[in-house]
Every structure is written in C-alpha cells, then in structure tokens.
PDB file of C-alpha atoms in Angstrom:
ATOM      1  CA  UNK A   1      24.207  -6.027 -26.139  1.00 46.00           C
ATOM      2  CA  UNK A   2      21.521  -3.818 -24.300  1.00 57.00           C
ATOM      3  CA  UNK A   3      21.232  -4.545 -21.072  1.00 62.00           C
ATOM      4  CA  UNK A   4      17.676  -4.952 -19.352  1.00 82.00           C
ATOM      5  CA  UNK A   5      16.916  -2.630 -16.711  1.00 92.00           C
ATOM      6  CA  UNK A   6      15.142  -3.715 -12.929  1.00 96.00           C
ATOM      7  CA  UNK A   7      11.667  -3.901 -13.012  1.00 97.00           C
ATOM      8  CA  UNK A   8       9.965  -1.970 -10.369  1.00 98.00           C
ATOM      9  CA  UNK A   9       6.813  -2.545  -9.905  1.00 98.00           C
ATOM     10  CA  UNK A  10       4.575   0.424  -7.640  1.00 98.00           C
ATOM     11  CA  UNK A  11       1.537   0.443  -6.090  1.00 97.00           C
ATOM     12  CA  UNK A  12      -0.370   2.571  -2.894  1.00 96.00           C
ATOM     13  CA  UNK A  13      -3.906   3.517  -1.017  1.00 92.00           C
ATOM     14  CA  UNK A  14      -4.313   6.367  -2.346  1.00 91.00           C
ATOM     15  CA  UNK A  15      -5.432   5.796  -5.290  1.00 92.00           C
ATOM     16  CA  UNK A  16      -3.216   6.433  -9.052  1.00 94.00           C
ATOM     17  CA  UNK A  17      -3.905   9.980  -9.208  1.00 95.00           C
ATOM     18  CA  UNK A  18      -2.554  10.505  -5.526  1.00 96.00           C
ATOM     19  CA  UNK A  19       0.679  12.798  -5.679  1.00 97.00           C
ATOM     20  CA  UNK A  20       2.490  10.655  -3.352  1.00 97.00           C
ATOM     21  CA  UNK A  21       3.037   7.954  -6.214  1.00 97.00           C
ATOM     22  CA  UNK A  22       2.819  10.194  -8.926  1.00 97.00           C
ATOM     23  CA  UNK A  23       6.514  11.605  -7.038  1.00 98.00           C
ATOM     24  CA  UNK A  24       7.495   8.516  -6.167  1.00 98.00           C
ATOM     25  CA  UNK A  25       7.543   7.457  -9.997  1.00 98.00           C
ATOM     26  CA  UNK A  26       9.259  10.622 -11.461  1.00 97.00           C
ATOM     27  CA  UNK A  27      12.113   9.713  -8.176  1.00 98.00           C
ATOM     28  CA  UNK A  28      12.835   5.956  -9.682  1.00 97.00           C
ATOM     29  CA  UNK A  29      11.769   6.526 -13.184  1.00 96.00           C
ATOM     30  CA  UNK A  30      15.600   6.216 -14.233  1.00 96.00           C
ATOM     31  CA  UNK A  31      16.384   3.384 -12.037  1.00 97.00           C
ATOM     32  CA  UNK A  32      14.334   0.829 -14.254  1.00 96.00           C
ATOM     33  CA  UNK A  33      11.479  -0.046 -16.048  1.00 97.00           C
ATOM     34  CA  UNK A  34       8.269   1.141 -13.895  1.00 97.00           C
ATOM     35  CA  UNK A  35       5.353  -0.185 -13.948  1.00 98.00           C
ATOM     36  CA  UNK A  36       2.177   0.801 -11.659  1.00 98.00           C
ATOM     37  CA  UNK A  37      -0.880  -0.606 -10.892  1.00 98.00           C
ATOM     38  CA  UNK A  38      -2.867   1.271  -7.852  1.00 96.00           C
ATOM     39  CA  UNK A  39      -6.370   1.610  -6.856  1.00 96.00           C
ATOM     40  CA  UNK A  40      -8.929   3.928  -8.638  1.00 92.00           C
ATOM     41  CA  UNK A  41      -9.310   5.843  -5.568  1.00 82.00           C
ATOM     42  CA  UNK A  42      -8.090   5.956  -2.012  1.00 81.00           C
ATOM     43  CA  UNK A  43      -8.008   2.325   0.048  1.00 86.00           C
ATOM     44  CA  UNK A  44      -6.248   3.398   3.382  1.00 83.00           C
ATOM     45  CA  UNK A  45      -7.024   1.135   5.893  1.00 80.00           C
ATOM     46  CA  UNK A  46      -7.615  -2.155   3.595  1.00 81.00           C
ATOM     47  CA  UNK A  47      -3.604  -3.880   5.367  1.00 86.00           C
ATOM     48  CA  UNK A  48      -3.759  -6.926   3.178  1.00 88.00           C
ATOM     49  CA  UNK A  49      -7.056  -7.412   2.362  1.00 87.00           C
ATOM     50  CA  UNK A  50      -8.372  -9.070  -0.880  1.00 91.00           C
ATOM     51  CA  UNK A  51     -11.207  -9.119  -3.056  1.00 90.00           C
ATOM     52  CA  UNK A  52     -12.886 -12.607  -2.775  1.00 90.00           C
ATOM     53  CA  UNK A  53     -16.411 -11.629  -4.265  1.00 91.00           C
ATOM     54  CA  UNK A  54     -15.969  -8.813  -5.966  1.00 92.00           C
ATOM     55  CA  UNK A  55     -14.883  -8.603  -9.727  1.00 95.00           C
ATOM     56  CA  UNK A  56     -11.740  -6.506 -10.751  1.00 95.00           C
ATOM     57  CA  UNK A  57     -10.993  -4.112 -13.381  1.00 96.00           C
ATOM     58  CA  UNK A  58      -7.908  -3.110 -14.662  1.00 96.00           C
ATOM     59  CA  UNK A  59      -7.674   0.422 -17.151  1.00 97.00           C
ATOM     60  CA  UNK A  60      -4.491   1.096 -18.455  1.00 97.00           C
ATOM     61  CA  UNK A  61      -4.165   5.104 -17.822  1.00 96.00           C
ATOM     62  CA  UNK A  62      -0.665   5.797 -19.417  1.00 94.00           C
ATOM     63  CA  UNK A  63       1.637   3.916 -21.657  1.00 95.00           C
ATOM     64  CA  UNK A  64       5.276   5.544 -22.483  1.00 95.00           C
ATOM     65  CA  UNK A  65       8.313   4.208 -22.505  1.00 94.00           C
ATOM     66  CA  UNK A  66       9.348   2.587 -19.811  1.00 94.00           C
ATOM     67  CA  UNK A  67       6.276   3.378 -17.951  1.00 97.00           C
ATOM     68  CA  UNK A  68       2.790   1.884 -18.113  1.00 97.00           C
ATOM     69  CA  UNK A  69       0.143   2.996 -15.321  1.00 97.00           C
ATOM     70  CA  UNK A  70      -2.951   0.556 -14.507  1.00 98.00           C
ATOM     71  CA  UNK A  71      -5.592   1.625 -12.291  1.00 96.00           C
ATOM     72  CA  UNK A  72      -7.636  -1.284 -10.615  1.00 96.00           C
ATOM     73  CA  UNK A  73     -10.936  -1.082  -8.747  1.00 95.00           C
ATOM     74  CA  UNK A  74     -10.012  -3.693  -5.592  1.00 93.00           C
ATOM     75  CA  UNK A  75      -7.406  -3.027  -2.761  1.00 95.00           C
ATOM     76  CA  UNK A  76      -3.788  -2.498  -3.130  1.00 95.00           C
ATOM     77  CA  UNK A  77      -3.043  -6.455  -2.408  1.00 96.00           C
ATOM     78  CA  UNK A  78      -5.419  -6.735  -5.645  1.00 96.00           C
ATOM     79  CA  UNK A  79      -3.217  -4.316  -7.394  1.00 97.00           C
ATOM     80  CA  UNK A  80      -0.070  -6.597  -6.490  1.00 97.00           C
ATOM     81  CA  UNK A  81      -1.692  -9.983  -7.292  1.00 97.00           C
ATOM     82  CA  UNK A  82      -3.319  -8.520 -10.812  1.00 97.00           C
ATOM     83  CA  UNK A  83      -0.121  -7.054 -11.815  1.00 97.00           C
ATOM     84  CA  UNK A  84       1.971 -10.086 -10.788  1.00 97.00           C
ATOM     85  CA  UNK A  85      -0.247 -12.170 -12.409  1.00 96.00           C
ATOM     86  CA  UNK A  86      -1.442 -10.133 -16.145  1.00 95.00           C
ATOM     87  CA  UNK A  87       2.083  -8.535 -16.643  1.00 96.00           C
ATOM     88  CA  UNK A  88       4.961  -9.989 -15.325  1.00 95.00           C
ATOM     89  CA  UNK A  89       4.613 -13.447 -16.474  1.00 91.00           C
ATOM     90  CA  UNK A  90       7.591 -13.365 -18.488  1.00 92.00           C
ATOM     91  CA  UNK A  91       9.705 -10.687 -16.068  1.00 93.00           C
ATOM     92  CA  UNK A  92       8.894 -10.409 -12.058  1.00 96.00           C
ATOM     93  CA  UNK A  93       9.789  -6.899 -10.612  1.00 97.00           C
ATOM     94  CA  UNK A  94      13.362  -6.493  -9.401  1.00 97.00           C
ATOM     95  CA  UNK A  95      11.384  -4.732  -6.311  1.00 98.00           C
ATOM     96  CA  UNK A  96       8.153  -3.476  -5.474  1.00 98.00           C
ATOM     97  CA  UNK A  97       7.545  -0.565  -3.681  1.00 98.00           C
ATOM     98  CA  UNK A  98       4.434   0.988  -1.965  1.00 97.00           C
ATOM     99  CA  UNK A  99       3.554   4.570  -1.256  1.00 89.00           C
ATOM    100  CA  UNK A 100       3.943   7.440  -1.469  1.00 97.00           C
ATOM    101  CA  UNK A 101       1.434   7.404   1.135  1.00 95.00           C
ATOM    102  CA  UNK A 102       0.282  10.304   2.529  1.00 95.00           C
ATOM    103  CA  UNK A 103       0.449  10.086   6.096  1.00 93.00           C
ATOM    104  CA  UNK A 104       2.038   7.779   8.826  1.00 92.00           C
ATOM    105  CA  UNK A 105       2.706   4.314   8.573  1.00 94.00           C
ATOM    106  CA  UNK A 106       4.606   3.775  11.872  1.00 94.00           C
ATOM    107  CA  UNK A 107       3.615   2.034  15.184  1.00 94.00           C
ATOM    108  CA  UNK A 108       0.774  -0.241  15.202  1.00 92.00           C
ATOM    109  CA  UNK A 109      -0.251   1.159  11.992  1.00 92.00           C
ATOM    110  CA  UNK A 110       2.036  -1.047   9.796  1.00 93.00           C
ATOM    111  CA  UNK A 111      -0.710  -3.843  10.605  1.00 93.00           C
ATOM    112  CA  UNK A 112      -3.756  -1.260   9.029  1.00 92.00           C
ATOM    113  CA  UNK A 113      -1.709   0.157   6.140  1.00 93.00           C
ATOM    114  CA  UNK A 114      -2.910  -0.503   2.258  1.00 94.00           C
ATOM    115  CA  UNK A 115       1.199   0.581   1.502  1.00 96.00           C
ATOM    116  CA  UNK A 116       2.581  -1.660   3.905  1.00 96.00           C
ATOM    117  CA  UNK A 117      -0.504  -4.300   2.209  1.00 96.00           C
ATOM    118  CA  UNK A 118       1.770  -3.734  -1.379  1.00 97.00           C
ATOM    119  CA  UNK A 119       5.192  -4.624   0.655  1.00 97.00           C
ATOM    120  CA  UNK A 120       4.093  -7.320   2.578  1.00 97.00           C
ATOM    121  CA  UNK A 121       2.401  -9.075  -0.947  1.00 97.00           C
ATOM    122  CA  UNK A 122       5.820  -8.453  -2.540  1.00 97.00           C
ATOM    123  CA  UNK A 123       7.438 -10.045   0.232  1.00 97.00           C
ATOM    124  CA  UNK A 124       4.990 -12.598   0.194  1.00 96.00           C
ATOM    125  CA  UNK A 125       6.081 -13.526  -3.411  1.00 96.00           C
ATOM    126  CA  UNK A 126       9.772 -13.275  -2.183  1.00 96.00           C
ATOM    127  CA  UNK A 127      10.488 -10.055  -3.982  1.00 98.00           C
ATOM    128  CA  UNK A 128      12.650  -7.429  -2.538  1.00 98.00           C
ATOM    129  CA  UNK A 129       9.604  -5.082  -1.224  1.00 98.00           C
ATOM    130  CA  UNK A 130       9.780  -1.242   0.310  1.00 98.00           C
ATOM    131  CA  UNK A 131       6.904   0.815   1.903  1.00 98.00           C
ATOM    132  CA  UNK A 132       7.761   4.810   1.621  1.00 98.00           C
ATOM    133  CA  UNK A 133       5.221   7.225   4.085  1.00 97.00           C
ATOM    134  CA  UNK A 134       5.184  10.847   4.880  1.00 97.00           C
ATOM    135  CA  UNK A 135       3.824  12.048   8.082  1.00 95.00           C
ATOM    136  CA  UNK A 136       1.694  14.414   5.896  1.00 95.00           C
ATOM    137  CA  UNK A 137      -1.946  13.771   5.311  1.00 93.00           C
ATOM    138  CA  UNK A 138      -2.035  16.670   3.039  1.00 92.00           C
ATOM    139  CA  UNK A 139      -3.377  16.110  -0.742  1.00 92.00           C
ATOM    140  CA  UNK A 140      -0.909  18.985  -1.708  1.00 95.00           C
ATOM    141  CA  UNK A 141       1.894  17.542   0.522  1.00 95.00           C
ATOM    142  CA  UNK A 142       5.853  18.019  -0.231  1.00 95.00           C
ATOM    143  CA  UNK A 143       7.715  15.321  -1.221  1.00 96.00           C
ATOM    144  CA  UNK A 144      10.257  17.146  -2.946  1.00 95.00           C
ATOM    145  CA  UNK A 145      12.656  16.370   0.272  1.00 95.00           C
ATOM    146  CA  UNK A 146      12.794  12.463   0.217  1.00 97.00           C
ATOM    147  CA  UNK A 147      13.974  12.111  -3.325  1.00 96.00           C
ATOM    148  CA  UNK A 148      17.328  11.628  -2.081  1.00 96.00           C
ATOM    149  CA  UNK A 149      16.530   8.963   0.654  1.00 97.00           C
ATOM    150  CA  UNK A 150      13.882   7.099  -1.411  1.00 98.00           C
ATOM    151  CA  UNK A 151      16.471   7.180  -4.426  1.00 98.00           C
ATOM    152  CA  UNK A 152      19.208   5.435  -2.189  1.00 98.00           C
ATOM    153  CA  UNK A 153      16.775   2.834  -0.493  1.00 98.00           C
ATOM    154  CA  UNK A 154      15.538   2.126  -3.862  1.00 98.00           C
ATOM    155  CA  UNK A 155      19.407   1.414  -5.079  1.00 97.00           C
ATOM    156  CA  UNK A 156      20.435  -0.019  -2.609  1.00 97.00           C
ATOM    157  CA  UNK A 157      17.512  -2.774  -2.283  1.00 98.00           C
ATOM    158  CA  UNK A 158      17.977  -3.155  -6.149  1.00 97.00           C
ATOM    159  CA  UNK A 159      21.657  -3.794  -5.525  1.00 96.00           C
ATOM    160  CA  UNK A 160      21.781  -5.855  -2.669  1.00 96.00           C
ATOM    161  CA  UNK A 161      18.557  -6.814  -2.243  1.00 97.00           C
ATOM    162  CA  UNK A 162      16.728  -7.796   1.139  1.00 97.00           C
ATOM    163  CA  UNK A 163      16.572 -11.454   2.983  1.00 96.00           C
ATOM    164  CA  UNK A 164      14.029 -13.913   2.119  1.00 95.00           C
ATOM    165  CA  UNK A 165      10.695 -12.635   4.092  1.00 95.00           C
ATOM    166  CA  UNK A 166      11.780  -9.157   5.245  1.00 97.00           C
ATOM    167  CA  UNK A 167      10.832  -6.148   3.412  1.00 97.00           C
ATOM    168  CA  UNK A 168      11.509  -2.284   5.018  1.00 98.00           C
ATOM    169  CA  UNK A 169       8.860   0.037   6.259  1.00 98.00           C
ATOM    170  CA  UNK A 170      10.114   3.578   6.113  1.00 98.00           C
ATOM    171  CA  UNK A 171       8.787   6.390   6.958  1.00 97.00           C
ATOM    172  CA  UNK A 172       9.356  10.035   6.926  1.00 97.00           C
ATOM    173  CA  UNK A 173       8.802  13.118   9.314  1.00 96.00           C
ATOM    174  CA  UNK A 174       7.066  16.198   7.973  1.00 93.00           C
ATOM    175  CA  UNK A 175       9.273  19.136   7.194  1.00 86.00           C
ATOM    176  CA  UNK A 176      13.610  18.835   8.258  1.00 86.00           C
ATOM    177  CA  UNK A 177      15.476  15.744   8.522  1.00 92.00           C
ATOM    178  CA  UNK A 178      17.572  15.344  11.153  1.00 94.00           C
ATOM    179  CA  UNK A 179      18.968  12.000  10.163  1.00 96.00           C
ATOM    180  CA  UNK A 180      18.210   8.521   9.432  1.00 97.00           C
ATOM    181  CA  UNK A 181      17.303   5.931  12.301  1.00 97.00           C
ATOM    182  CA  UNK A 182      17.135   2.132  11.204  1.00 97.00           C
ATOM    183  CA  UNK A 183      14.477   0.940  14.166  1.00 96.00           C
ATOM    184  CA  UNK A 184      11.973  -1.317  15.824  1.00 96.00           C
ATOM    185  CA  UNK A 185       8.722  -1.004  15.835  1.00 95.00           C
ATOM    186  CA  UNK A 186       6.740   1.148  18.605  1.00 95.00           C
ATOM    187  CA  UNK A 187       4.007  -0.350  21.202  1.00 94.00           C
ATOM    188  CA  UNK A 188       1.148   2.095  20.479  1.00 94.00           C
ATOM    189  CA  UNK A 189      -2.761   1.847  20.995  1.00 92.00           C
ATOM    190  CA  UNK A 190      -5.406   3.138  19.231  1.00 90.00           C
ATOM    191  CA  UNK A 191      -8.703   4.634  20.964  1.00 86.00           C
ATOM    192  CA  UNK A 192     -11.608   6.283  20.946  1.00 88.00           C
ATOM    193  CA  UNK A 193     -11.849   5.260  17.615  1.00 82.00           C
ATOM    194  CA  UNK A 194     -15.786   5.255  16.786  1.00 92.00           C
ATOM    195  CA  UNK A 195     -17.919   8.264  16.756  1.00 92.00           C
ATOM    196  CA  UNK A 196     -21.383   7.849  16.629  1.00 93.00           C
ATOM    197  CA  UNK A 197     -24.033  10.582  14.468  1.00 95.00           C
ATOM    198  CA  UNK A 198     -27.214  10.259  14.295  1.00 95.00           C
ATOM    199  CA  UNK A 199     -28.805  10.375  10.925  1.00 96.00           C
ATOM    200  CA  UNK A 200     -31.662  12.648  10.409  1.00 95.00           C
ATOM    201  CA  UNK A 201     -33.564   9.525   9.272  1.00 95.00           C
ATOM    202  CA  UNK A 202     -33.612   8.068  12.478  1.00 94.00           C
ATOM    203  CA  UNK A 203     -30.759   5.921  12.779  1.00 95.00           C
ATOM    204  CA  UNK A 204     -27.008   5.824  14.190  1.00 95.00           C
ATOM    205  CA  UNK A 205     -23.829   5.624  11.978  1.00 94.00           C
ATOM    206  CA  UNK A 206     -20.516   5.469  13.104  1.00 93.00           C
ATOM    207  CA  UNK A 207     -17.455   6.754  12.231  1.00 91.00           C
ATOM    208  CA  UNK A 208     -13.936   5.164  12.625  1.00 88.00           C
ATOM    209  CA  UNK A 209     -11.472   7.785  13.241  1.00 87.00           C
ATOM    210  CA  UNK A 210      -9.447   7.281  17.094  1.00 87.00           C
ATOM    211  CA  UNK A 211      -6.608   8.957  19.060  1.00 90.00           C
ATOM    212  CA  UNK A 212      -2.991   7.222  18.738  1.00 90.00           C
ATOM    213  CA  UNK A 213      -0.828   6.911  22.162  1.00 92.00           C
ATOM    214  CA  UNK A 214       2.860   5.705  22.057  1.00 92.00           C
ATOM    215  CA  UNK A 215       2.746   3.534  25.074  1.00 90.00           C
ATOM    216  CA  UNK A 216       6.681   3.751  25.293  1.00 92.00           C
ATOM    217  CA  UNK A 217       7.076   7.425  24.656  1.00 90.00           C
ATOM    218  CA  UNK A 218      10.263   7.289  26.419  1.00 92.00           C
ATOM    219  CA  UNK A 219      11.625   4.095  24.541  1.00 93.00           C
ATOM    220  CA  UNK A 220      14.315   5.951  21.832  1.00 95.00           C
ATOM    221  CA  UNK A 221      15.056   2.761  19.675  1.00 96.00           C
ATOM    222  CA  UNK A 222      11.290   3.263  17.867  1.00 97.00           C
ATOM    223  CA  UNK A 223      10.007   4.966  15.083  1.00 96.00           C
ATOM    224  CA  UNK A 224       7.626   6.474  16.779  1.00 95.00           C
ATOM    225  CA  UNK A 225      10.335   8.371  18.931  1.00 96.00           C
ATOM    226  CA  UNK A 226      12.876   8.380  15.560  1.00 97.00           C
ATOM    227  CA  UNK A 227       9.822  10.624  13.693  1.00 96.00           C
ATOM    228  CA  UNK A 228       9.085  12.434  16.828  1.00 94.00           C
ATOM    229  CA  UNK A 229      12.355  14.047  17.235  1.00 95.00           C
ATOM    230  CA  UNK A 230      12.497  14.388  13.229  1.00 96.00           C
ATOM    231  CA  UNK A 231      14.352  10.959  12.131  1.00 97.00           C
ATOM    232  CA  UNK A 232      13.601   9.103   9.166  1.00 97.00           C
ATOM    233  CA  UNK A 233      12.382   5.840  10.803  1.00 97.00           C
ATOM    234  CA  UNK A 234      13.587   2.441   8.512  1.00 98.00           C
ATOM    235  CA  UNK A 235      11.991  -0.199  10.307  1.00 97.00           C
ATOM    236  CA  UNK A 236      12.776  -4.435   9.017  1.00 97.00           C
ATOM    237  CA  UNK A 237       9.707  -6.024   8.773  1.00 97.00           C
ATOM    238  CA  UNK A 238       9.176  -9.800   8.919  1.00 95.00           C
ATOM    239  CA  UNK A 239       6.062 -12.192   7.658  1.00 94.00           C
ATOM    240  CA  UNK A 240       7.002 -14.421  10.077  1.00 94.00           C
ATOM    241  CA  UNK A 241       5.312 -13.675  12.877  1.00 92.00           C
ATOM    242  CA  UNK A 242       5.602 -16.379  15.097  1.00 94.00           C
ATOM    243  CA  UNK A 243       6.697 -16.347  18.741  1.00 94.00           C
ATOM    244  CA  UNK A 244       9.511 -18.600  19.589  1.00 94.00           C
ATOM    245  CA  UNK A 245      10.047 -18.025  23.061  1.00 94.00           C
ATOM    246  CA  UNK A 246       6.064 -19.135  23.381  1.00 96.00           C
ATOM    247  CA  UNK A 247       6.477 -22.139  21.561  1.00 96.00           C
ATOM    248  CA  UNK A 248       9.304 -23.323  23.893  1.00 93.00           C
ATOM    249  CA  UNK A 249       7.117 -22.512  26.614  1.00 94.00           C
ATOM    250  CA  UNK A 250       4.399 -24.224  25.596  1.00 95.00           C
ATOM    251  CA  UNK A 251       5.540 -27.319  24.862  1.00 94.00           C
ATOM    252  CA  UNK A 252       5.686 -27.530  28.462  1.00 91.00           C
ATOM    253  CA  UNK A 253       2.038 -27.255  28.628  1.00 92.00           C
ATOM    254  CA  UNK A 254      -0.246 -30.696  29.738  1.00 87.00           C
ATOM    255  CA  UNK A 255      -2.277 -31.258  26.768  1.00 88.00           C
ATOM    256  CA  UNK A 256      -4.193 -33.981  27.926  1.00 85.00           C
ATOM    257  CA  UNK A 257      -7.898 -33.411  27.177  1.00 83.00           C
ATOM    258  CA  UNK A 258      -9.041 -36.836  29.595  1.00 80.00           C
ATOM    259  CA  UNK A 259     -11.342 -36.141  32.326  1.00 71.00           C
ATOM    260  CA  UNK A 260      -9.547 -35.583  35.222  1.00 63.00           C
TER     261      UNK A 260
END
C-alpha cells in the first residue's frame, strides 16, 4: 500500500519569486507533498492582516509532482486562508511553514512580521506551524547554511508535532553558527520610525523606516542576545496572549459604576 506523505503547506512576505522560499522548498521538498501559495510581491510588514475589501486572485505558477506553486495578490494571512480553504478540503497540511524571510523576525518584530502572519494563521487553525528568518535583507542572500537546521525543525515538528496554540519562531544569524538557543522573546522598541520628504509638488510624505534598541541588551535568555552573539534563536510562540497574573489582580478591582 503507498503510503501518503505530510502535507506541507508554505507561504512568506516576500513574495513567490523571493529566494528565501524558493530554498526553503528545494530543503523540504522530500519531506512531503509541498504546496505554496505566497504573495505576488513582497508584503513585509502586513503581521496578520487580511483582505476585507479587496478581491483575491490566485495563479497557479508551477505544477509538478508533488509540488504546486500559487501566487495570490492579498497578504500572506490571505495566502493561508485561500489555500486552506480552495485546496486542502479533502487533506489539511501536516505543517505550515513561513519564510524564508529575508531579514529578522526577532524581538518586537514577531508582532509586524507577514512570516510570523503564515505561522500564527496555521496555529490559528491548530496546525503544527514554523516561521524560518535570516538576519539577511539581501535579495541574493545565502541560505545554503540552514538546510540542516530547517530540515530537522521541519522533522521533528512533522514527527512530534507542537501543542495546541504554540507554533516556533526561529530565526537565524547571518554568516557562522555558533549553536542553537531555544529562547524568550526580547523587550525591544522601535523609533524614529517616520521620515518626512517633501514632494516637489508641494506636499509632505512620510516614510516608515525606524531604529531598533534591545532594551535588555544584557538579558542572555533572548533572541535578540542568542543572534547577537551568533545563536540560532527558536523562540515558542503562543496565541494566547492573555495576562493571568492581571486578571487575578483585577478581580480585586471595585467595579461599581454608582455615583459615589
């Protein structure tokens, strides 16, 4: 009897033609059945946003065996969702995995990310769900160096799995590894992030660009300080984001709107 092989389903910000997921494919390709569906063009920045007004497109770009690549004209979550919801109706994905991307994904930045967007829809839909990010913003960048890693992570989710409403945000260093740290997240702040032009037709634009500070530079359980000091960072990520502590200490609180 032939046995089925996972599902894994990819998506990114990049955009389809990006060689982040273009690597990332040829890594898995002989784990499972792959199946894509990522943006037209690049969609960093768009977290877990979704199209709500605007129609979507889907073009299939390549069919081969076990491999069919969509391209879709709304966000990554889009890409998730349309996927999900056009072809796997009859199979769900084993795992889904975003990335890729080119550039970092640590910090604060796991709340802005379009990759961290496709594993936190996964994990959304309670499918095991992976976010893969080089600290390399170049078009041309090497990936050659985290086939190993991405290989084993991809495995090992497939064998094991993850817990219900977790999914992992890793991300890797530029250049030498020095090891593998499994880590929190890092308290970092964004700023000066607008620049304003002036437009020779008389106007101000702005552009959104900013400085990022590691407000715990010192702190050596982050992945900020893991990628720093050349560490693969794996950092657990949870939907639920609720604060327990707070809720204990509010139900302490008077919430008696009378006039007093």
């Amino acid at each position: 009897m032939k046995i089925k092989k996972p599902l894994i389903l990819i998506s990114n910000d990049d955009g389809y033609r990006a060689k982040g997921i273009n690597c990332l494919v040829d890594m898995v390709r002989d784990l499972g059945d792959v199946l894509v569906c990522a943006p037209e063009g690049a969609r960093s920045g768009n977290a877990t946003a979704f199209s709500a007004v605007t129609p979507l497109r889907l073009i299939l770009r390549t069919e081969e065996e076990g491999l069919k690549v969509w391209s879709c004209n709304g966000t990554p979550v889009d890409c998730v969702k349309l996927a999900l919801n056009q072809f796997c109706t009859d199979r769900m994905p084993d795992i889904v995995i975003g990335g890729i991307n080119h550039g970092d994904n640590a910090s604060v930045n796991t709340h802005y990310s379009g990759t961290m967007g496709v594993a936190l829809e996964g994990c959304m839909k309670y499918l095991p769900s992976v976010a893969f990010s080089l600290c390399d913003y170049n078009e041309d960048a090497d990936f050659s160096p985290l086939r190993p890693l991405v290989r084993l992570i991809t495995r090992k989710v497939l064998d094991e799995g993850l817990p219900k409403g977790v999914c992992l945000n890793v991300n890797f260093p530029k250049g030498h590894f020095n090891g593998v740290r499994v880590c929190r997240m890092a308290h970092g702040t964004w700023y000066d992030e607008c620049v304003k032009e002036r437009h020779p037709r008389g106007y101000d634009y702005f552009w959104m660009v900013g400085k990022y500070r590691n407000d715990e530079p010192e702190a050596e359980d982050t992945d900020n300080w893991a990628l720093t000091h050349g560490y693969v960072a794996i950092t657990p990520t949870r939907m639920d984001v609720t604060h327990y502590e707070m809720i204990q200490q509010m139900n302490s609180w008077d919430f008696n709107t009378e006039e007093r």
